[in-house]
Amino acid sequence: MSSGKNKILEDTINYLKFYQEHSSYTVYKNEINISDFSSGIFEKERVKVNLKPKEKSKPGEVLAVSQNIIKNDKEIFVKETFANAMPPKEGREEGWMECSNLDSFAEAIKDCPKCRLLAETRKQVVFGTGNPNADVVVVGEAPGADEDVQGKPFVGRAGKLLTEILKAINFSREEVFICNILKCRPPDNRNPMSDEIANCEPYLFKQLEMIKPKLILAVGTFAAQTLLRSKEPLGKMRGKFYTYKGIKMMVTYHPAALLRNPNWKKPTWEDVQLFRKEYDRIVESEK
Ligand code: URA
Ligand code: URA
């Protein structure tokens, strides 16, 4: 194994040890799968690590950890097998691909078992709310605590700010559709993991296919990078229009990020003004 890879392994093992020690989840399997694409060839390795399971851990009880590590602009994906080793959680996601309206779609995935950890820790799936024929779909990251309790996206502090931002450009929450990349709350509001995004994004893609909006507003890094299949930082993507499957799309800061960093309010304001202008232009051109 190259020294670069050794360093990554070491970092990962330290990360897992830290995780094991300080998180409320338990790591129970002493194996890591590494997929290395840095040489342009997909190499897979399985590495034993010396991680002792916590005493209270029971196989099948627990959890997955995964990390993307970006090295020298190339991605080395380190992903362990904990989750894969577990039996699937009981649950259904049946026939959702054939659903012909959003209500039946929401019903079909309300017991989604795909991300075992999230399925066990969520209160409910947060499908999305708003107008099923919306011209505008807003895509965020994942439900937080308030959303998990209420079953609706963007109803907490960041959600109030999103509502205000929409109002400032003359959209009501009811006329747009609001949803997230992940439909379940990640524990402690941690970032979505790449395997969770991979499990959940087909639902978002199907929602967009059903709603067929004229414009998409992606708020925050995860929404932007997921829809655009990009690794670019948000600051580079914002303020411009892109297309997602032929639908115009703009990226701007996440309202939660604005709460932490008020310096981003001005650029966000500029972005959404442009967004509104483009919306008006599209509607006008369709008359
Ligand atoms: N942040 C999000 O990205 N989505 C929500 O639904 C709430 C907060
Ligand atoms: N970083 C994020 O994760 N989100 C933002 O909206 C801006 C910076």
PDB file of C-alpha atoms and ligand atoms in Angstrom:
ATOM      1  CA  MET A   1       0.000   0.000   0.000  1.00  0.00           C
ATOM      2  CA  SER A   2       1.349   3.439  -0.850  1.00  0.00           C
ATOM      3  CA  SER A   3       2.325   5.791   1.940  1.00  0.00           C
ATOM      4  CA  GLY A   4      -0.464   8.166   0.964  1.00  0.00           C
ATOM      5  CA  LYS A   5      -2.918   5.404   1.471  1.00  0.00           C
ATOM      6  CA  ASN A   6      -1.297   4.412   4.742  1.00  0.00           C
ATOM      7  CA  LYS A   7      -1.770   7.918   6.001  1.00  0.00           C
ATOM      8  CA  ILE A   8      -5.414   7.839   5.020  1.00  0.00           C
ATOM      9  CA  LEU A   9      -5.888   4.514   6.702  1.00  0.00           C
ATOM     10  CA  GLU A  10      -4.246   5.781   9.828  1.00  0.00           C
ATOM     11  CA  ASP A  11      -6.455   8.870   9.807  1.00  0.00           C
ATOM     12  CA  THR A  12      -9.501   6.718   9.285  1.00  0.00           C
ATOM     13  CA  ILE A  13      -8.641   4.362  12.093  1.00  0.00           C
ATOM     14  CA  ASN A  14      -8.049   7.297  14.399  1.00  0.00           C
ATOM     15  CA  TYR A  15     -11.344   8.738  13.290  1.00  0.00           C
ATOM     16  CA  LEU A  16     -13.129   5.490  13.995  1.00  0.00           C
ATOM     17  CA  LYS A  17     -11.485   5.215  17.396  1.00  0.00           C
ATOM     18  CA  PHE A  18     -12.547   8.731  18.192  1.00  0.00           C
ATOM     19  CA  TYR A  19     -16.019   7.964  16.952  1.00  0.00           C
ATOM     20  CA  GLN A  20     -16.197   4.820  18.993  1.00  0.00           C
ATOM     21  CA  GLU A  21     -15.106   6.608  22.105  1.00  0.00           C
ATOM     22  CA  HIS A  22     -17.105   9.776  21.873  1.00  0.00           C
ATOM     23  CA  SER A  23     -20.264   9.050  19.986  1.00  0.00           C
ATOM     24  CA  SER A  24     -23.363   7.363  21.188  1.00  0.00           C
ATOM     25  CA  TYR A  25     -23.120   4.802  18.396  1.00  0.00           C
ATOM     26  CA  THR A  26     -21.113   1.695  18.567  1.00  0.00           C
ATOM     27  CA  VAL A  27     -18.610   0.436  16.087  1.00  0.00           C
ATOM     28  CA  TYR A  28     -18.637  -3.303  16.080  1.00  0.00           C
ATOM     29  CA  LYS A  29     -16.851  -4.588  13.053  1.00  0.00           C
ATOM     30  CA  ASN A  30     -13.116  -4.601  12.650  1.00  0.00           C
ATOM     31  CA  GLU A  31     -12.924  -4.188   8.964  1.00  0.00           C
ATOM     32  CA  ILE A  32     -12.621  -1.322   6.547  1.00  0.00           C
ATOM     33  CA  ASN A  33     -13.163  -1.366   2.821  1.00  0.00           C
ATOM     34  CA  ILE A  34     -11.074   1.088   0.906  1.00  0.00           C
ATOM     35  CA  SER A  35     -11.874   2.076  -2.631  1.00  0.00           C
ATOM     36  CA  ASP A  36      -9.082   4.050  -4.190  1.00  0.00           C
ATOM     37  CA  PHE A  37      -9.671   5.825  -7.444  1.00  0.00           C
ATOM     38  CA  SER A  38      -6.668   8.128  -7.248  1.00  0.00           C
ATOM     39  CA  SER A  39      -4.652   6.256  -9.849  1.00  0.00           C
ATOM     40  CA  GLY A  40      -7.550   6.207 -12.277  1.00  0.00           C
ATOM     41  CA  ILE A  41      -7.963   2.520 -11.582  1.00  0.00           C
ATOM     42  CA  PHE A  42     -10.506   1.365  -9.122  1.00  0.00           C
ATOM     43  CA  GLU A  43      -8.684  -0.573  -6.467  1.00  0.00           C
ATOM     44  CA  LYS A  44     -10.430  -2.235  -3.614  1.00  0.00           C
ATOM     45  CA  GLU A  45      -8.845  -3.389  -0.440  1.00  0.00           C
ATOM     46  CA  ARG A  46     -10.153  -4.801   2.734  1.00  0.00           C
ATOM     47  CA  VAL A  47      -8.207  -3.984   5.829  1.00  0.00           C
ATOM     48  CA  LYS A  48      -8.499  -5.420   9.292  1.00  0.00           C
ATOM     49  CA  VAL A  49      -8.270  -2.850  12.030  1.00  0.00           C
ATOM     50  CA  ASN A  50      -7.879  -3.351  15.673  1.00  0.00           C
ATOM     51  CA  LEU A  51     -11.023  -1.768  16.968  1.00  0.00           C
ATOM     52  CA  LYS A  52     -12.619  -3.449  19.878  1.00  0.00           C
ATOM     53  CA  PRO A  53     -16.373  -3.263  19.941  1.00  0.00           C
ATOM     54  CA  LYS A  54     -17.813  -1.460  22.891  1.00  0.00           C
ATOM     55  CA  GLU A  55     -19.149  -3.887  25.407  1.00  0.00           C
ATOM     56  CA  LYS A  56     -22.708  -2.763  25.048  1.00  0.00           C
ATOM     57  CA  SER A  57     -22.662  -3.220  21.310  1.00  0.00           C
ATOM     58  CA  LYS A  58     -24.712  -5.982  19.791  1.00  0.00           C
ATOM     59  CA  PRO A  59     -24.175  -6.984  16.217  1.00  0.00           C
ATOM     60  CA  GLY A  60     -26.993  -5.652  14.138  1.00  0.00           C
ATOM     61  CA  GLU A  61     -27.665  -2.879  16.593  1.00  0.00           C
ATOM     62  CA  VAL A  62     -25.390  -0.405  15.132  1.00  0.00           C
ATOM     63  CA  LEU A  63     -24.207   1.857  12.603  1.00  0.00           C
ATOM     64  CA  ALA A  64     -22.194   3.010   9.698  1.00  0.00           C
ATOM     65  CA  VAL A  65     -19.545   5.601   9.395  1.00  0.00           C
ATOM     66  CA  SER A  66     -18.214   6.738   6.122  1.00  0.00           C
ATOM     67  CA  GLN A  67     -15.903   9.440   5.013  1.00  0.00           C
ATOM     68  CA  ASN A  68     -14.825  11.097   1.856  1.00  0.00           C
ATOM     69  CA  ILE A  69     -11.247  12.152   2.019  1.00  0.00           C
ATOM     70  CA  ILE A  70     -10.052  14.474  -0.696  1.00  0.00           C
ATOM     71  CA  LYS A  71      -6.351  14.131  -1.363  1.00  0.00           C
ATOM     72  CA  ASN A  72      -4.408  16.043  -3.969  1.00  0.00           C
ATOM     73  CA  ASP A  73      -7.635  16.920  -5.732  1.00  0.00           C
ATOM     74  CA  LYS A  74      -8.341  13.247  -6.160  1.00  0.00           C
ATOM     75  CA  GLU A  75     -10.833  11.431  -4.159  1.00  0.00           C
ATOM     76  CA  ILE A  76     -10.019   8.463  -2.070  1.00  0.00           C
ATOM     77  CA  PHE A  77     -13.158   7.024  -0.685  1.00  0.00           C
ATOM     78  CA  VAL A  78     -12.838   5.265   2.604  1.00  0.00           C
ATOM     79  CA  LYS A  79     -15.882   3.389   3.565  1.00  0.00           C
ATOM     80  CA  GLU A  80     -16.235   0.735   6.169  1.00  0.00           C
ATOM     81  CA  THR A  81     -18.554  -2.158   6.078  1.00  0.00           C
ATOM     82  CA  PHE A  82     -20.376  -1.813   9.353  1.00  0.00           C
ATOM     83  CA  ALA A  83     -23.678  -0.921   7.815  1.00  0.00           C
ATOM     84  CA  ASN A  84     -23.501  -3.541   5.139  1.00  0.00           C
ATOM     85  CA  ALA A  85     -22.973  -6.211   7.710  1.00  0.00           C
ATOM     86  CA  MET A  86     -26.295  -5.517   9.313  1.00  0.00           C
ATOM     87  CA  PRO A  87     -29.596  -7.046   8.446  1.00  0.00           C
ATOM     88  CA  PRO A  88     -31.964  -4.530   6.871  1.00  0.00           C
ATOM     89  CA  LYS A  89     -34.361  -2.802   9.176  1.00  0.00           C
ATOM     90  CA  GLU A  90     -37.947  -3.913   8.866  1.00  0.00           C
ATOM     91  CA  GLY A  91     -39.799  -1.490   6.683  1.00  0.00           C
ATOM     92  CA  ARG A  92     -41.258  -0.942   3.300  1.00  0.00           C
ATOM     93  CA  GLU A  93     -40.622   1.211   0.317  1.00  0.00           C
ATOM     94  CA  GLU A  94     -42.896  -0.414  -2.126  1.00  0.00           C
ATOM     95  CA  GLY A  95     -43.738   0.430  -5.663  1.00  0.00           C
ATOM     96  CA  TRP A  96     -42.693   4.034  -5.240  1.00  0.00           C
ATOM     97  CA  MET A  97     -41.303   4.164  -8.740  1.00  0.00           C
ATOM     98  CA  GLU A  98     -44.766   3.575 -10.148  1.00  0.00           C
ATOM     99  CA  CYS A  99     -46.521   6.207  -8.025  1.00  0.00           C
ATOM    100  CA  SER A 100     -48.401   8.734 -10.096  1.00  0.00           C
ATOM    101  CA  ASN A 101     -48.865  11.459  -7.520  1.00  0.00           C
ATOM    102  CA  LEU A 102     -46.923  12.932  -4.636  1.00  0.00           C
ATOM    103  CA  ASP A 103     -49.352  11.773  -1.955  1.00  0.00           C
ATOM    104  CA  SER A 104     -49.099   8.125  -2.923  1.00  0.00           C
ATOM    105  CA  PHE A 105     -45.343   8.539  -3.300  1.00  0.00           C
ATOM    106  CA  ALA A 106     -45.053   9.945   0.235  1.00  0.00           C
ATOM    107  CA  GLU A 107     -47.151   7.075   1.525  1.00  0.00           C
ATOM    108  CA  ALA A 108     -44.983   4.519  -0.284  1.00  0.00           C
ATOM    109  CA  ILE A 109     -41.749   5.639   1.327  1.00  0.00           C
ATOM    110  CA  LYS A 110     -42.920   6.545   4.811  1.00  0.00           C
ATOM    111  CA  ASP A 111     -41.393   3.357   6.245  1.00  0.00           C
ATOM    112  CA  CYS A 112     -38.253   3.482   4.119  1.00  0.00           C
ATOM    113  CA  PRO A 113     -35.687   1.112   5.669  1.00  0.00           C
ATOM    114  CA  LYS A 114     -32.750   1.881   3.374  1.00  0.00           C
ATOM    115  CA  CYS A 115     -30.533   3.765   5.835  1.00  0.00           C
ATOM    116  CA  ARG A 116     -30.729   1.586   8.854  1.00  0.00           C
ATOM    117  CA  LEU A 117     -29.389   4.118  11.297  1.00  0.00           C
ATOM    118  CA  LEU A 118     -31.640   6.928  10.117  1.00  0.00           C
ATOM    119  CA  ALA A 119     -34.656   4.653   9.988  1.00  0.00           C
ATOM    120  CA  GLU A 120     -34.062   3.757  13.608  1.00  0.00           C
ATOM    121  CA  THR A 121     -33.420   7.241  14.905  1.00  0.00           C
ATOM    122  CA  ARG A 122     -35.931   9.313  12.932  1.00  0.00           C
ATOM    123  CA  LYS A 123     -39.384  10.133  14.241  1.00  0.00           C
ATOM    124  CA  GLN A 124     -40.729  10.208  10.712  1.00  0.00           C
ATOM    125  CA  VAL A 125     -39.796  10.593   7.080  1.00  0.00           C
ATOM    126  CA  VAL A 126     -39.976  14.234   5.977  1.00  0.00           C
ATOM    127  CA  PHE A 127     -41.133  13.951   2.399  1.00  0.00           C
ATOM    128  CA  GLY A 128     -41.599  17.618   1.497  1.00  0.00           C
ATOM    129  CA  THR A 129     -44.493  20.030   1.400  1.00  0.00           C
ATOM    130  CA  GLY A 130     -46.076  22.518  -0.939  1.00  0.00           C
ATOM    131  CA  ASN A 131     -47.676  22.730  -4.301  1.00  0.00           C
ATOM    132  CA  PRO A 132     -47.519  19.482  -6.308  1.00  0.00           C
ATOM    133  CA  ASN A 133     -47.605  21.589  -9.472  1.00  0.00           C
ATOM    134  CA  ALA A 134     -45.091  24.145  -8.268  1.00  0.00           C
ATOM    135  CA  ASP A 135     -43.051  26.197 -10.697  1.00  0.00           C
ATOM    136  CA  VAL A 136     -40.309  26.406  -8.100  1.00  0.00           C
ATOM    137  CA  VAL A 137     -38.804  23.641  -5.993  1.00  0.00           C
ATOM    138  CA  VAL A 138     -36.483  24.499  -3.116  1.00  0.00           C
ATOM    139  CA  VAL A 139     -34.060  21.745  -2.145  1.00  0.00           C
ATOM    140  CA  GLY A 140     -32.294  21.771   1.213  1.00  0.00           C
ATOM    141  CA  GLU A 141     -30.084  19.333   3.038  1.00  0.00           C
ATOM    142  CA  ALA A 142     -31.911  17.206   5.595  1.00  0.00           C
ATOM    143  CA  PRO A 143     -34.525  17.537   8.301  1.00  0.00           C
ATOM    144  CA  GLY A 144     -33.428  18.819  11.683  1.00  0.00           C
ATOM    145  CA  ALA A 145     -35.060  18.241  15.062  1.00  0.00           C
ATOM    146  CA  ASP A 146     -38.095  20.454  14.428  1.00  0.00           C
ATOM    147  CA  GLU A 147     -38.688  18.982  11.004  1.00  0.00           C
ATOM    148  CA  ASP A 148     -38.386  15.464  12.394  1.00  0.00           C
ATOM    149  CA  VAL A 149     -41.082  16.233  14.982  1.00  0.00           C
ATOM    150  CA  GLN A 150     -43.449  18.058  12.636  1.00  0.00           C
ATOM    151  CA  GLY A 151     -42.864  15.963   9.541  1.00  0.00           C
ATOM    152  CA  LYS A 152     -42.405  19.094   7.425  1.00  0.00           C
ATOM    153  CA  PRO A 153     -39.246  20.556   5.918  1.00  0.00           C
ATOM    154  CA  PHE A 154     -37.799  23.890   6.983  1.00  0.00           C
ATOM    155  CA  VAL A 155     -39.986  24.672   9.959  1.00  0.00           C
ATOM    156  CA  GLY A 156     -37.245  25.470  12.513  1.00  0.00           C
ATOM    157  CA  ARG A 157     -35.069  28.542  12.747  1.00  0.00           C
ATOM    158  CA  ALA A 158     -33.445  28.078   9.352  1.00  0.00           C
ATOM    159  CA  GLY A 159     -36.891  27.350   7.955  1.00  0.00           C
ATOM    160  CA  LYS A 160     -38.282  30.643   9.196  1.00  0.00           C
ATOM    161  CA  LEU A 161     -35.430  32.389   7.459  1.00  0.00           C
ATOM    162  CA  LEU A 162     -36.104  30.448   4.265  1.00  0.00           C
ATOM    163  CA  THR A 163     -39.751  31.501   4.449  1.00  0.00           C
ATOM    164  CA  GLU A 164     -38.639  35.126   4.755  1.00  0.00           C
ATOM    165  CA  ILE A 165     -36.225  34.821   1.855  1.00  0.00           C
ATOM    166  CA  LEU A 166     -38.995  33.405  -0.308  1.00  0.00           C
ATOM    167  CA  LYS A 167     -41.363  36.117   0.781  1.00  0.00           C
ATOM    168  CA  ALA A 168     -38.789  38.764  -0.094  1.00  0.00           C
ATOM    169  CA  ILE A 169     -38.908  37.565  -3.693  1.00  0.00           C
ATOM    170  CA  ASN A 170     -42.653  37.213  -3.705  1.00  0.00           C
ATOM    171  CA  PHE A 171     -43.060  33.499  -3.290  1.00  0.00           C
ATOM    172  CA  SER A 172     -45.192  31.938  -0.593  1.00  0.00           C
ATOM    173  CA  ARG A 173     -44.340  28.565   0.895  1.00  0.00           C
ATOM    174  CA  GLU A 174     -47.652  27.255  -0.412  1.00  0.00           C
ATOM    175  CA  GLU A 175     -46.992  28.047  -4.043  1.00  0.00           C
ATOM    176  CA  VAL A 176     -43.550  26.423  -4.149  1.00  0.00           C
ATOM    177  CA  PHE A 177     -42.523  22.906  -3.150  1.00  0.00           C
ATOM    178  CA  ILE A 178     -39.916  22.492  -0.417  1.00  0.00           C
ATOM    179  CA  CYS A 179     -37.948  19.331   0.229  1.00  0.00           C
ATOM    180  CA  ASN A 180     -34.513  18.001   1.096  1.00  0.00           C
ATOM    181  CA  ILE A 181     -31.796  15.728  -0.210  1.00  0.00           C
ATOM    182  CA  LEU A 182     -32.263  13.442   2.789  1.00  0.00           C
ATOM    183  CA  LYS A 183     -35.786  12.686   3.919  1.00  0.00           C
ATOM    184  CA  CYS A 184     -34.683  11.567   7.379  1.00  0.00           C
ATOM    185  CA  ARG A 185     -32.960  13.495  10.118  1.00  0.00           C
ATOM    186  CA  PRO A 186     -29.313  12.566  10.641  1.00  0.00           C
ATOM    187  CA  PRO A 187     -28.594  12.081  14.354  1.00  0.00           C
ATOM    188  CA  ASP A 188     -27.342  15.255  16.033  1.00  0.00           C
ATOM    189  CA  ASN A 189     -27.883  17.039  12.714  1.00  0.00           C
ATOM    190  CA  ARG A 190     -24.568  15.776  11.423  1.00  0.00           C
ATOM    191  CA  ASN A 191     -23.848  16.076   7.726  1.00  0.00           C
ATOM    192  CA  PRO A 192     -25.452  13.576   5.396  1.00  0.00           C
ATOM    193  CA  MET A 193     -23.108  10.701   4.572  1.00  0.00           C
ATOM    194  CA  SER A 194     -22.480   9.809   0.985  1.00  0.00           C
ATOM    195  CA  ASP A 195     -24.149   6.415   1.279  1.00  0.00           C
ATOM    196  CA  GLU A 196     -27.227   8.056   2.777  1.00  0.00           C
ATOM    197  CA  ILE A 197     -27.357  10.512  -0.100  1.00  0.00           C
ATOM    198  CA  ALA A 198     -27.012   7.632  -2.546  1.00  0.00           C
ATOM    199  CA  ASN A 199     -29.916   5.827  -0.867  1.00  0.00           C
ATOM    200  CA  CYS A 200     -32.177   8.847  -0.743  1.00  0.00           C
ATOM    201  CA  GLU A 201     -31.481  10.894  -3.860  1.00  0.00           C
ATOM    202  CA  PRO A 202     -33.659   8.748  -6.148  1.00  0.00           C
ATOM    203  CA  TYR A 203     -36.647  10.014  -4.161  1.00  0.00           C
ATOM    204  CA  LEU A 204     -35.700  13.614  -4.829  1.00  0.00           C
ATOM    205  CA  PHE A 205     -35.105  12.895  -8.502  1.00  0.00           C
ATOM    206  CA  LYS A 206     -38.548  11.297  -8.726  1.00  0.00           C
ATOM    207  CA  GLN A 207     -40.145  14.259  -6.940  1.00  0.00           C
ATOM    208  CA  LEU A 208     -38.588  16.624  -9.459  1.00  0.00           C
ATOM    209  CA  GLU A 209     -39.706  14.412 -12.324  1.00  0.00           C
ATOM    210  CA  MET A 210     -43.276  14.472 -11.020  1.00  0.00           C
ATOM    211  CA  ILE A 211     -43.449  18.177 -10.186  1.00  0.00           C
ATOM    212  CA  LYS A 212     -41.584  19.347 -13.296  1.00  0.00           C
ATOM    213  CA  PRO A 213     -40.759  22.798 -11.918  1.00  0.00           C
ATOM    214  CA  LYS A 214     -39.555  25.634 -14.109  1.00  0.00           C
ATOM    215  CA  LEU A 215     -36.791  26.465 -11.647  1.00  0.00           C
ATOM    216  CA  ILE A 216     -34.924  24.812  -8.790  1.00  0.00           C
ATOM    217  CA  LEU A 217     -33.328  26.667  -5.905  1.00  0.00           C
ATOM    218  CA  ALA A 218     -30.699  24.525  -4.192  1.00  0.00           C
ATOM    219  CA  VAL A 219     -29.718  25.844  -0.785  1.00  0.00           C
ATOM    220  CA  GLY A 220     -26.395  24.783   0.663  1.00  0.00           C
ATOM    221  CA  THR A 221     -23.520  22.622  -0.376  1.00  0.00           C
ATOM    222  CA  PHE A 222     -25.194  19.223  -0.210  1.00  0.00           C
ATOM    223  CA  ALA A 223     -28.161  20.160  -2.369  1.00  0.00           C
ATOM    224  CA  ALA A 224     -25.922  21.868  -4.901  1.00  0.00           C
ATOM    225  CA  GLN A 225     -23.317  19.132  -5.107  1.00  0.00           C
ATOM    226  CA  THR A 226     -25.876  16.341  -5.242  1.00  0.00           C
ATOM    227  CA  LEU A 227     -28.009  17.822  -8.005  1.00  0.00           C
ATOM    228  CA  LEU A 228     -25.068  19.013 -10.075  1.00  0.00           C
ATOM    229  CA  ARG A 229     -22.831  16.007  -9.454  1.00  0.00           C
ATOM    230  CA  SER A 230     -20.162  18.489  -8.493  1.00  0.00           C
ATOM    231  CA  LYS A 231     -17.497  18.830  -5.840  1.00  0.00           C
ATOM    232  CA  GLU A 232     -17.168  22.574  -6.254  1.00  0.00           C
ATOM    233  CA  PRO A 233     -17.458  24.656  -3.119  1.00  0.00           C
ATOM    234  CA  LEU A 234     -20.687  26.545  -2.725  1.00  0.00           C
ATOM    235  CA  GLY A 235     -19.012  29.936  -3.044  1.00  0.00           C
ATOM    236  CA  LYS A 236     -17.974  29.020  -6.581  1.00  0.00           C
ATOM    237  CA  MET A 237     -21.323  27.677  -7.653  1.00  0.00           C
ATOM    238  CA  ARG A 238     -23.633  30.332  -6.282  1.00  0.00           C
ATOM    239  CA  GLY A 239     -25.043  33.204  -8.282  1.00  0.00           C
ATOM    240  CA  LYS A 240     -25.136  31.384 -11.607  1.00  0.00           C
ATOM    241  CA  PHE A 241     -27.689  29.288 -13.372  1.00  0.00           C
ATOM    242  CA  TYR A 242     -27.115  25.643 -14.091  1.00  0.00           C
ATOM    243  CA  THR A 243     -29.401  23.026 -15.495  1.00  0.00           C
ATOM    244  CA  TYR A 244     -30.554  19.865 -13.831  1.00  0.00           C
ATOM    245  CA  LYS A 245     -32.123  17.565 -16.453  1.00  0.00           C
ATOM    246  CA  GLY A 246     -33.155  20.551 -18.510  1.00  0.00           C
ATOM    247  CA  ILE A 247     -34.528  22.491 -15.540  1.00  0.00           C
ATOM    248  CA  LYS A 248     -32.831  25.778 -14.710  1.00  0.00           C
ATOM    249  CA  MET A 249     -31.318  25.757 -11.302  1.00  0.00           C
ATOM    250  CA  MET A 250     -29.626  28.213  -8.993  1.00  0.00           C
ATOM    251  CA  VAL A 251     -27.467  27.542  -5.989  1.00  0.00           C
ATOM    252  CA  THR A 252     -27.204  29.769  -2.967  1.00  0.00           C
ATOM    253  CA  TYR A 253     -26.221  29.654   0.686  1.00  0.00           C
ATOM    254  CA  HIS A 254     -28.191  27.578   3.134  1.00  0.00           C
ATOM    255  CA  PRO A 255     -30.318  29.642   5.532  1.00  0.00           C
ATOM    256  CA  ALA A 256     -28.665  27.862   8.476  1.00  0.00           C
ATOM    257  CA  ALA A 257     -25.319  29.057   7.125  1.00  0.00           C
ATOM    258  CA  LEU A 258     -26.693  32.608   7.006  1.00  0.00           C
ATOM    259  CA  LEU A 259     -27.636  32.367  10.654  1.00  0.00           C
ATOM    260  CA  ARG A 260     -24.023  31.523  11.451  1.00  0.00           C
ATOM    261  CA  ASN A 261     -22.447  33.910   8.993  1.00  0.00           C
ATOM    262  CA  PRO A 262     -24.431  37.095   8.299  1.00  0.00           C
ATOM    263  CA  ASN A 263     -21.820  38.134   5.709  1.00  0.00           C
ATOM    264  CA  TRP A 264     -23.473  35.679   3.358  1.00  0.00           C
ATOM    265  CA  LYS A 265     -26.821  37.431   3.535  1.00  0.00           C
ATOM    266  CA  LYS A 266     -25.970  39.999   0.915  1.00  0.00           C
ATOM    267  CA  PRO A 267     -24.791  37.520  -1.725  1.00  0.00           C
ATOM    268  CA  THR A 268     -27.820  35.361  -0.958  1.00  0.00           C
ATOM    269  CA  TRP A 269     -30.063  38.325  -1.450  1.00  0.00           C
ATOM    270  CA  GLU A 270     -28.392  39.024  -4.789  1.00  0.00           C
ATOM    271  CA  ASP A 271     -28.777  35.391  -5.826  1.00  0.00           C
ATOM    272  CA  VAL A 272     -32.462  35.198  -5.055  1.00  0.00           C
ATOM    273  CA  GLN A 273     -33.158  38.494  -6.816  1.00  0.00           C
ATOM    274  CA  LEU A 274     -31.599  36.987  -9.933  1.00  0.00           C
ATOM    275  CA  PHE A 275     -33.626  33.854  -9.338  1.00  0.00           C
ATOM    276  CA  ARG A 276     -36.858  35.841  -9.258  1.00  0.00           C
ATOM    277  CA  LYS A 277     -35.899  37.748 -12.387  1.00  0.00           C
ATOM    278  CA  GLU A 278     -35.252  34.522 -14.222  1.00  0.00           C
ATOM    279  CA  TYR A 279     -38.570  33.143 -13.029  1.00  0.00           C
ATOM    280  CA  ASP A 280     -40.419  36.209 -14.303  1.00  0.00           C
ATOM    281  CA  ARG A 281     -38.567  35.975 -17.583  1.00  0.00           C
ATOM    282  CA  ILE A 282     -39.494  32.320 -18.056  1.00  0.00           C
ATOM    283  CA  VAL A 283     -43.150  32.940 -17.217  1.00  0.00           C
ATOM    284  CA  GLU A 284     -43.254  35.932 -19.546  1.00  0.00           C
ATOM    285  CA  SER A 285     -41.654  33.979 -22.390  1.00  0.00           C
ATOM    286  CA  GLU A 286     -44.267  31.219 -22.024  1.00  0.00           C
ATOM    287  CA  LYS A 287     -47.187  33.593 -22.438  1.00  0.00           C
TER     288      LYS A 287
HETATM  289  N1  URA B   1     -32.337  22.449   7.034  1.00  0.00           N
HETATM  290  C1  URA B   1     -32.561  21.784   5.895  1.00  0.00           C
HETATM  291  O1  URA B   1     -31.719  21.651   5.054  1.00  0.00           O
HETATM  292  N2  URA B   1     -33.755  21.262   5.710  1.00  0.00           N
HETATM  293  C2  URA B   1     -34.725  21.371   6.582  1.00  0.00           C
HETATM  294  O2  URA B   1     -35.786  20.843   6.311  1.00  0.00           O
HETATM  295  C3  URA B   1     -34.478  22.089   7.757  1.00  0.00           C
HETATM  296  C4  URA B   1     -33.271  22.614   7.955  1.00  0.00           C
HETATM  297  N1  URA B   2     -21.034  26.036   3.589  1.00  0.00           N
HETATM  298  C1  URA B   2     -22.134  25.264   3.710  1.00  0.00           C
HETATM  299  O1  URA B   2     -22.067  24.114   4.107  1.00  0.00           O
HETATM  300  N2  URA B   2     -23.326  25.763   3.357  1.00  0.00           N
HETATM  301  C2  URA B   2     -23.454  27.002   2.909  1.00  0.00           C
HETATM  302  O2  URA B   2     -24.574  27.395   2.598  1.00  0.00           O
HETATM  303  C3  URA B   2     -22.295  27.799   2.808  1.00  0.00           C
HETATM  304  C4  URA B   2     -21.116  27.285   3.137  1.00  0.00           C
END
